[in-house]
XYZ file of C-alpha atoms in Angstrom:
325
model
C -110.119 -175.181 101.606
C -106.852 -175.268 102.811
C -104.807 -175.817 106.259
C -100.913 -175.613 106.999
C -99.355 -177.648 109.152
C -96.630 -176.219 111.665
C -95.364 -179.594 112.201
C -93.398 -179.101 108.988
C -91.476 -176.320 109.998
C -90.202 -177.897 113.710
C -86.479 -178.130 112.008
C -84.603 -175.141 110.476
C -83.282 -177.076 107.871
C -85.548 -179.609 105.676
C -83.693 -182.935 105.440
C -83.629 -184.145 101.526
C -85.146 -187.336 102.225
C -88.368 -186.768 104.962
C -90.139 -184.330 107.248
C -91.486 -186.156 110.379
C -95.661 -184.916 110.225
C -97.870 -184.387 113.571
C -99.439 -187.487 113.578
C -95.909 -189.135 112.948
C -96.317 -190.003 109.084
C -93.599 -189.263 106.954
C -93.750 -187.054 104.037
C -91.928 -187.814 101.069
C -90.175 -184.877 98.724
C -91.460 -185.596 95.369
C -88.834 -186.384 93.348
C -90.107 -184.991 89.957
C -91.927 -182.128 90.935
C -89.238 -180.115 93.740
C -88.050 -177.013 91.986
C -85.370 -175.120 93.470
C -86.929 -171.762 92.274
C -90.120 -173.085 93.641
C -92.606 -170.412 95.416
C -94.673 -172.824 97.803
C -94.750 -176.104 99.087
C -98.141 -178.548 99.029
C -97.905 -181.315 101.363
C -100.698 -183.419 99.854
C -100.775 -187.296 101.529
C -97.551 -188.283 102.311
C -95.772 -186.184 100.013
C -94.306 -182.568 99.188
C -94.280 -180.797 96.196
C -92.392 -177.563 95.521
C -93.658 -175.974 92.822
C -94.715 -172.260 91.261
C -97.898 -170.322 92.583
C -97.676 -168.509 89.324
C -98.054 -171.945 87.417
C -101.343 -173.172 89.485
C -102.995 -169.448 89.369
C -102.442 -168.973 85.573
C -104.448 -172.503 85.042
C -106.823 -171.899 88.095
C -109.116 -169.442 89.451
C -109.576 -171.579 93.277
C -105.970 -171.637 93.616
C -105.473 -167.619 92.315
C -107.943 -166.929 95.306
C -105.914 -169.121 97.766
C -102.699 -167.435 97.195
C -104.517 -163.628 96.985
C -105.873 -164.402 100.666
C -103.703 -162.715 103.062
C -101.193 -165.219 105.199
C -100.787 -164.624 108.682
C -97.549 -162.960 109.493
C -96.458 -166.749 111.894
C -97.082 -168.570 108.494
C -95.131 -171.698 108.308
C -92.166 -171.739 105.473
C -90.185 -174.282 104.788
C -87.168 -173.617 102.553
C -88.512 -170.138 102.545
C -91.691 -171.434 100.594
C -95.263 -170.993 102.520
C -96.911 -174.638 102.976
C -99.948 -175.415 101.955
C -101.907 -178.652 103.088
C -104.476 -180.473 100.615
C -106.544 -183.033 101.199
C -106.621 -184.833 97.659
C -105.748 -187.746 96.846
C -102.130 -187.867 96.623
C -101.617 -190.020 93.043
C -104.786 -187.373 91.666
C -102.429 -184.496 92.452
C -99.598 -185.992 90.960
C -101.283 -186.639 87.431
C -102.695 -182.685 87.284
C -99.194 -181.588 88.342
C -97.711 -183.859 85.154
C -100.456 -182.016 83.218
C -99.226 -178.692 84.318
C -95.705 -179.250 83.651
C -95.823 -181.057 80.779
C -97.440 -179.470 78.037
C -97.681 -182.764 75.755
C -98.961 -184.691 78.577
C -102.257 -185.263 77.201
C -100.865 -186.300 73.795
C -98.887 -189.374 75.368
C -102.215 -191.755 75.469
C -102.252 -193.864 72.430
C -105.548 -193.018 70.632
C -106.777 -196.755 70.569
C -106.417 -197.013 74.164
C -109.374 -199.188 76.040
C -111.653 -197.696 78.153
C -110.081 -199.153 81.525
C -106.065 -197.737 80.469
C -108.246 -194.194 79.456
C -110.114 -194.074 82.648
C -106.880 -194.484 84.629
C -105.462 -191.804 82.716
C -108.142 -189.373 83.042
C -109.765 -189.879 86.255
C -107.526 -187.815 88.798
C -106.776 -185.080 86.398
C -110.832 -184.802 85.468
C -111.253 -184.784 89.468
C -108.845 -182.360 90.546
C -109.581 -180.326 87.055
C -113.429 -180.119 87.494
C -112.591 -179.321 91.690
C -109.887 -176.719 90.943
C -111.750 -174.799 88.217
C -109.399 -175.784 85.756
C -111.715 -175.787 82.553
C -108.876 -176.451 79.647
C -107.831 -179.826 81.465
C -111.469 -180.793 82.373
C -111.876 -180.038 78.279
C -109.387 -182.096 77.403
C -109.933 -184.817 79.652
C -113.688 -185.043 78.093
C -112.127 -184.973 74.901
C -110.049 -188.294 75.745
C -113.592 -190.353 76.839
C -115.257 -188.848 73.973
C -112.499 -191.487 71.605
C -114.403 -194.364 73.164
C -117.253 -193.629 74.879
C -119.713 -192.915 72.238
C -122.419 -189.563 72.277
C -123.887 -189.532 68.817
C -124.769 -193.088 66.963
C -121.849 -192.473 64.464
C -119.300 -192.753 66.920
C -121.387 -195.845 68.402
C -121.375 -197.057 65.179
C -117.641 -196.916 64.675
C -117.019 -198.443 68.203
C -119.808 -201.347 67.742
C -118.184 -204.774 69.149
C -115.073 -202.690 69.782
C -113.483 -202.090 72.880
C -116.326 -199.994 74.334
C -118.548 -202.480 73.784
C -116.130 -205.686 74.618
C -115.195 -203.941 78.228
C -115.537 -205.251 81.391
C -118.794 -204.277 82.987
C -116.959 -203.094 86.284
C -114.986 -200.964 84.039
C -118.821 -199.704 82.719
C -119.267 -199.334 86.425
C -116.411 -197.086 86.865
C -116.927 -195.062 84.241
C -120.643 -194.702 85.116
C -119.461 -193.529 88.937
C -116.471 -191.089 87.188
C -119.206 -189.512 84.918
C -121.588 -188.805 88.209
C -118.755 -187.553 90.501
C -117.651 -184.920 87.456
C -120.998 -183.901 86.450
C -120.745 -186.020 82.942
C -123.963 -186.565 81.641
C -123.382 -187.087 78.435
C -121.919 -189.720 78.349
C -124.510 -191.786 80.696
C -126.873 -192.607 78.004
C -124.275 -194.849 76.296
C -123.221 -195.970 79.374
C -126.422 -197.046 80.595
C -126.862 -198.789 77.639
C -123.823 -201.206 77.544
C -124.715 -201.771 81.143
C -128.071 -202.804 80.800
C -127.345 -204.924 77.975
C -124.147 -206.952 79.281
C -125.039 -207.248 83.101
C -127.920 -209.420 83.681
C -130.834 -208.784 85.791
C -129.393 -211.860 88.033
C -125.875 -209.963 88.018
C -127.244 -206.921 88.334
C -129.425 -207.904 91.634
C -126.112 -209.331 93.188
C -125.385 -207.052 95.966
C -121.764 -207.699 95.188
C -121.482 -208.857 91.747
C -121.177 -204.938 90.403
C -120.104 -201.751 91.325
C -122.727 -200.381 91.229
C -125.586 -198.197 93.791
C -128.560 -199.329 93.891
C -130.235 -196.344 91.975
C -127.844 -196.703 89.034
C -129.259 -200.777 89.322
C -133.070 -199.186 89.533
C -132.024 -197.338 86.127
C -130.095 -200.095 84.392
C -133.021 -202.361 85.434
C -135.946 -200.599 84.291
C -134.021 -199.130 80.870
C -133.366 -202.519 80.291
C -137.198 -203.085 80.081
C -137.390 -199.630 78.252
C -134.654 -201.106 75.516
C -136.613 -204.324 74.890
C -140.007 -202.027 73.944
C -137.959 -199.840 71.854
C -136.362 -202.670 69.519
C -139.843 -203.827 69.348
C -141.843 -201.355 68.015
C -139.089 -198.992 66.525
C -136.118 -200.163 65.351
C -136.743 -204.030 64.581
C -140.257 -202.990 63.772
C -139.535 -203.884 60.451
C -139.220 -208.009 61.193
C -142.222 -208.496 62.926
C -144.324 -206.274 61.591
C -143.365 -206.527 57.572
C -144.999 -204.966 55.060
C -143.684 -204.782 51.730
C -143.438 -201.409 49.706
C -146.160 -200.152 47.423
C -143.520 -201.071 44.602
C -143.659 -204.308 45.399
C -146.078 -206.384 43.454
C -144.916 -209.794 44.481
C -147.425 -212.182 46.074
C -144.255 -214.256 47.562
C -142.002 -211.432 49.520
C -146.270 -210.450 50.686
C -146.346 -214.191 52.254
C -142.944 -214.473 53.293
C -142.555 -215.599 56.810
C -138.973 -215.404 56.904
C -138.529 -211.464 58.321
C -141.213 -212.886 61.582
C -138.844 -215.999 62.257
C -136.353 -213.559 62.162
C -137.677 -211.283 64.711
C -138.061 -214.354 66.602
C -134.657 -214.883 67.047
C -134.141 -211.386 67.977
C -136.784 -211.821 70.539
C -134.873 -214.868 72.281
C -131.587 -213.016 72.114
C -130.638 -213.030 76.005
C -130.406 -208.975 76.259
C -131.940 -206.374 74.636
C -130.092 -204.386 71.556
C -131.807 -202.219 69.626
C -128.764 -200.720 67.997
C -127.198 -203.193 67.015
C -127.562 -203.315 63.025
C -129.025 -205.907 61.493
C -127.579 -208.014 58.557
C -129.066 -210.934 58.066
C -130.909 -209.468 54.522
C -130.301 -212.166 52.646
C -132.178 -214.298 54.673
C -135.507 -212.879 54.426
C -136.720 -214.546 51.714
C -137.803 -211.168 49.985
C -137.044 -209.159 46.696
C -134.017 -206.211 46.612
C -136.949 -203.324 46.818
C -138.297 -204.541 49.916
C -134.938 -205.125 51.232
C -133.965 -201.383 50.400
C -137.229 -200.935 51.825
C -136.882 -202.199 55.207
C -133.188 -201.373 55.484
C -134.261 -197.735 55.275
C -136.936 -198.768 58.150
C -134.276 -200.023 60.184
C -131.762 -197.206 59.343
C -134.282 -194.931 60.398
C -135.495 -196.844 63.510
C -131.647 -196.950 64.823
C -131.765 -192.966 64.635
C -135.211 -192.823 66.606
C -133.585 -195.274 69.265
C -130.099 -193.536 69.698
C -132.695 -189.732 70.159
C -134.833 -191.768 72.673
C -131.526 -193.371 74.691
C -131.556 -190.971 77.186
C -135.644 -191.031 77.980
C -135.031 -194.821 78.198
C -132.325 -193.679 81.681
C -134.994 -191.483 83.074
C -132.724 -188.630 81.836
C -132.880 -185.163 79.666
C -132.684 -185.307 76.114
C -129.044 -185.435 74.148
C -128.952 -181.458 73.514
C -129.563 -180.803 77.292
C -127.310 -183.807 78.859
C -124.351 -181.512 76.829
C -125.437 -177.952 77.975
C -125.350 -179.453 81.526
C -121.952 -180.683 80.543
């Protein structure tokens, strides 16, 4: 899991500025995170952090293991301090040390914050967090997606042509990686969906239009098909396929044609959106109790589409996609 390097230790002294490594890169004391009273040094990249064993063991059970193993007695110090090398990614490790210290740290992203500032935020601290075994920051990272990436149709609802929905699809793409590399399912569904509605098939069949692999294309691809079926016979059902209630004796709304030109215009909308609410009531041409009708139809569909999201990705339902979680 771990190596140390003895080319840190070829001078008695550490110089304040650099240590000269093996393969003649130069690594950097981090200026924030060197603690005098510091038990052990992680040379992670190009830079060295002093900080306190009892710190990373309290928050993780990998790194409680690493420091119960028992060192070999020519164990490189430097300052006194064993050295430990990592191979994370150097800016990762900086973020989950800035968690560790800082116990507000999670608290300092503003709460309307897109989904491209949130992901930089969160990615190397739900990385290192999920690799380290270091559940309460993996927790709270979630937590932070969870404000904009949407897992129950309430919180879609809230976010509809919001940010989530207005983001870049490379940021979907990124997001869509993150949630694979950390074992996210949750919030793929939603993701998925966004994806398959903004990118086009054209876009999506670019090679390198999208950051995407080609098996998360396969799934956009074929849920996009999935999506179109859905809107059609559950929750637009009620446009092309109106019927007005039994409460309803009017021969007019029963001959309207207005709800079918309707769905006709959902039809030639260039990407499929089954959640998307409809409004347009007052142009249907029909009385208030088959509008109340048919809004409860539609209300209803919505819930049967946001249930059947996940099927549409080839994946487990909702209530499994979190127990994986």
């Amino acid at each position: 899991m771990y190596e140390h390097n003895p080319a840190l230790t070829r001078t008695p002294m550490y110089s304040k500025e650099k240590t000269q490594l093996q393969n003649e890169q130069v690594a950097l004391r981090d200026e924030q995170f060197w603690y005098d009273d510091g038990s052990v040094v992680l040379h992670v990249g190009t830079k060295l952090f002093r900080v306190h064993r009892s710190i990373l063991a309290a928050h993780s059970e990998i790194f409680a293991d690493m420091f119960r193993m028992p060192q070999p007695a020519n164990q490189p110090l430097l300052e006194g301090c064993p050295i430990v090398t990592l191979t994370d990614c150097v800016t990762d490790f900086e973020d989950l040390l800035k968690a560790l210290y800082h116990p507000f740290y999670f608290d300092s992203l503003p709460n309307y914050s897109a989904l491209a500032d949130t992901l930089d935020f969160v990615s190397g601290i739900l990385s290192l967090s999920t690799k380290y075994f270091i559940l309460q920051f993996r927790e709270r990272s979630i937590s932070l997606l969870k404000r904009i990436i949407p897992t129950t149709l309430d919180a879609y609802d809230s976010k509809f042509e919001s940010m989530f929905f207005s983001e870049d699809p490379n940021v979907i793409a990124r997001a869509i990686g993150l949630a694979h590399k950390n074992n996210l399912p949750e919030f793929l569904p939603s993701l998925y969906y966004v994806a398959a509605c903004r990118i086009s098939p054209g876009r999506m069949l670019d090679r390198n239009s999208i950051n995407l692999s080609w098996e998360e294309r396969t799934v956009c691809l074929v849920g996009r098909e999935m999506l179109r079926m859905l809107e059609k016979l559950i929750s637009y059902r009620f446009l092309y396929d109106f019927r007005p209630p039994p409460s309803c004796k009017s021969l007019l709304c029963a001959k309207s044609t207005r709800p079918l030109h309707q769905w006709r215009v959902v039809e030639n909308r260039d990407s499929p959106a089954p959640l998307t609410p409809f409004h347009k009531w007052d142009e249907l041409d029909v009385c208030l109790k088959c509008i109340l009708h048919i809004r409860e139809q539609h209300t209803a569909g919505r819930e049967a589409v946001w249930a059947r999201l996940p099927s549409a990705f080839n994946m487990s339902s909702w209530d499994v996609l979190a127990k994986m979680q």
